[in-house]
mmCIF file of C-alpha atoms in Angstrom:
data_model
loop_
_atom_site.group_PDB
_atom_site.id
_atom_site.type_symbol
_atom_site.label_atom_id
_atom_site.label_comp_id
_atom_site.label_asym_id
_atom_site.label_seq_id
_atom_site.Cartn_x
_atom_site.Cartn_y
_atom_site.Cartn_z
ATOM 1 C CA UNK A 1 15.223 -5.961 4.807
ATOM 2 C CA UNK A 2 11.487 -7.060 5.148
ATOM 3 C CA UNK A 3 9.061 -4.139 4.781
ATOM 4 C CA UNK A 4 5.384 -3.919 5.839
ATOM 5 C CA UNK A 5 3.129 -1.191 4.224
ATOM 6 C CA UNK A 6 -0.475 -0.266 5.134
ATOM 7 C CA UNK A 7 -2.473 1.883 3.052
ATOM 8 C CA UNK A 8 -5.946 3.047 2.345
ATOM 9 C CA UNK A 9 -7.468 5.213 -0.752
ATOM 10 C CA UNK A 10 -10.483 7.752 -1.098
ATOM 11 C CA UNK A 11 -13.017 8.844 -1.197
ATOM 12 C CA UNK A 12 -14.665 5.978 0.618
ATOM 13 C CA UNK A 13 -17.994 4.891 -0.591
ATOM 14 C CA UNK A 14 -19.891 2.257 1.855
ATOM 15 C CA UNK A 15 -22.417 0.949 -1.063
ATOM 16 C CA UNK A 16 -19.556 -0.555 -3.329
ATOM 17 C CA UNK A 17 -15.776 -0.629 -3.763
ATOM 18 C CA UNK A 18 -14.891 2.489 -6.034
ATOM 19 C CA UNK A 19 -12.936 1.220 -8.638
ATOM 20 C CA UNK A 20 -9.660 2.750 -6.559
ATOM 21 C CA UNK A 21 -10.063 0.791 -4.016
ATOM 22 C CA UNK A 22 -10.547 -2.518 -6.639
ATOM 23 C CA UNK A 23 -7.008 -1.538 -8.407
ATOM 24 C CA UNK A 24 -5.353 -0.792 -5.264
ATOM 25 C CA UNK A 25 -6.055 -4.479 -3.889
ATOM 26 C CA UNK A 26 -5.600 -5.985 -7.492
ATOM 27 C CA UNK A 27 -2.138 -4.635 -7.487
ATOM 28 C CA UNK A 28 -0.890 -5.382 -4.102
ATOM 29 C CA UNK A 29 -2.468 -8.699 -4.522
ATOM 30 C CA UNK A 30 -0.744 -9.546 -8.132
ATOM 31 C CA UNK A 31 2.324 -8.150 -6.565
ATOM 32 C CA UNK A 32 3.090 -11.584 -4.507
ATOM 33 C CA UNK A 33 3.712 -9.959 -1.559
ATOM 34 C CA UNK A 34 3.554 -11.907 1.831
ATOM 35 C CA UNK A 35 0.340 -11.929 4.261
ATOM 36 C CA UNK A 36 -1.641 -9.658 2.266
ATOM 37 C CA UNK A 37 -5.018 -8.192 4.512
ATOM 38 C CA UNK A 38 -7.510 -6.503 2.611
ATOM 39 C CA UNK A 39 -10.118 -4.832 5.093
ATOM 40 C CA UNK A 40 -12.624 -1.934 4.605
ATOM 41 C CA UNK A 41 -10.933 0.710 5.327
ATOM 42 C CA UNK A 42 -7.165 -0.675 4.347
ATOM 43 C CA UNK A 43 -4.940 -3.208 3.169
ATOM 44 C CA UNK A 44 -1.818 -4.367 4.764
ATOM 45 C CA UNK A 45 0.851 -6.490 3.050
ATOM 46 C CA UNK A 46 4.663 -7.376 3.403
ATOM 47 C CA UNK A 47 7.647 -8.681 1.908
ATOM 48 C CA UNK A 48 10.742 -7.728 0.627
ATOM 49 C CA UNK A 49 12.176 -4.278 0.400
ATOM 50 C CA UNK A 50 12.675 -4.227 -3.378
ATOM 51 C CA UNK A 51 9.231 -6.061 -3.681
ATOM 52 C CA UNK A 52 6.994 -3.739 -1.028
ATOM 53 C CA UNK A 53 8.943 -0.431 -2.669
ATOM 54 C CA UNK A 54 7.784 -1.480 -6.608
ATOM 55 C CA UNK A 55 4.468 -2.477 -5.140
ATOM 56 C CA UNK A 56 3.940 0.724 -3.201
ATOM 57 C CA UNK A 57 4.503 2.331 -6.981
ATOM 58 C CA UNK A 58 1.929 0.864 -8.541
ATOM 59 C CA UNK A 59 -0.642 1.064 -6.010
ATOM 60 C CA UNK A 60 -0.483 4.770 -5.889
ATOM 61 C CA UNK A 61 -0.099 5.436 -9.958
ATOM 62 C CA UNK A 62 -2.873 2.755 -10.429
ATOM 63 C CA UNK A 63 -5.183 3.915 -7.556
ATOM 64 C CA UNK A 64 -4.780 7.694 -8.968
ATOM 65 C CA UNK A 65 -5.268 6.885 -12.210
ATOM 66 C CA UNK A 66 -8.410 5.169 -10.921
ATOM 67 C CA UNK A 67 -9.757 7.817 -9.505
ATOM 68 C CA UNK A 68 -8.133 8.094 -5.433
ATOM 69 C CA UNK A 69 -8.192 11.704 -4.205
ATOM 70 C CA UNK A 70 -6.425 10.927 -1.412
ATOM 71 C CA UNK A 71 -3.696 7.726 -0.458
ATOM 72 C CA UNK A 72 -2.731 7.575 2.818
ATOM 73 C CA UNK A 73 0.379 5.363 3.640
ATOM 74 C CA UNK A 74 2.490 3.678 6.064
ATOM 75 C CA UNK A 75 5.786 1.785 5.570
ATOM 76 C CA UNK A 76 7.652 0.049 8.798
ATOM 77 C CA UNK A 77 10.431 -2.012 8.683
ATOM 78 C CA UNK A 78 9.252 -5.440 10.037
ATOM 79 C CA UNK A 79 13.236 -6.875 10.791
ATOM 80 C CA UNK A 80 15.890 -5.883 12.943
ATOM 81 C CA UNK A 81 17.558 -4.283 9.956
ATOM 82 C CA UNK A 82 19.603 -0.728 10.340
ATOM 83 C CA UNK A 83 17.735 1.133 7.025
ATOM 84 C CA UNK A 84 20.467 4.513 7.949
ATOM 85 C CA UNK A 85 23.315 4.591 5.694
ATOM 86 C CA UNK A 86 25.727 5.500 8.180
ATOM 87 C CA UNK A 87 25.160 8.965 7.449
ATOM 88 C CA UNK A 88 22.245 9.755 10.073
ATOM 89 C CA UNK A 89 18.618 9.373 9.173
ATOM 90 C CA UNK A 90 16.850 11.678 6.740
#
C-alpha cells in the first residue's frame, strides 16, 4: 500500500524557519520517501506504508522535541488498496 502524508508544525514564524519546522523537513527528507514538497506552510511526501508510518514517527517526536506546539496531519492512501481488515473500518 502506497501512503501520502501532509503535515505542518507550529507556531509559525514568517521571519525564519523555527527550528521545528527545520527537523520536521530534515526527517521526512532523510527518510527517502518519494516526491517530497516542502512549502511554507507544509510538507507533503509519499511512499510506502511501512516507510510513510516510521517517517510520520519521527517527524512528530523530532518536531516536539524541537519545540512544535501543535502538528497537524493528514495520511491518504494514494493506491487502490482495501486498508480494512475485513472486520469493518475503525
Amino acid at each position: 500500500m502506497r501512503l501520502r502524508v501532509e503535515f505542518t508544525t507550529e507556531p509559525f514564524d514568517l521571519e525564519r524557519t523555527p527550528p521545528h519546522a527545520v527537523a520536521a523537513r530534515e526527517t521526512v527528507r532523510s527518510a527517502g520517501l518519494d516526491g517530497v514538497d516542502v512549502g511554507p506552510f507544509g510538507t507533503t511526501a509519499e511512499g510506502g506504508a511501512e516507510e510513510v508510518l516510521a517517517a510520520v514517527d519521527a517527524v512528530l517526536r523530532r518536531s516536539l522535541e524541537a519545540g512544535a506546539r501543535r502538528i497537524s496531519l493528514q495520511v491518504n492512501v494514494t493506491d487502490g488498496t482495501d486498508v480494512t481488515d475485513g472486520e469493518g473500518a475503525s
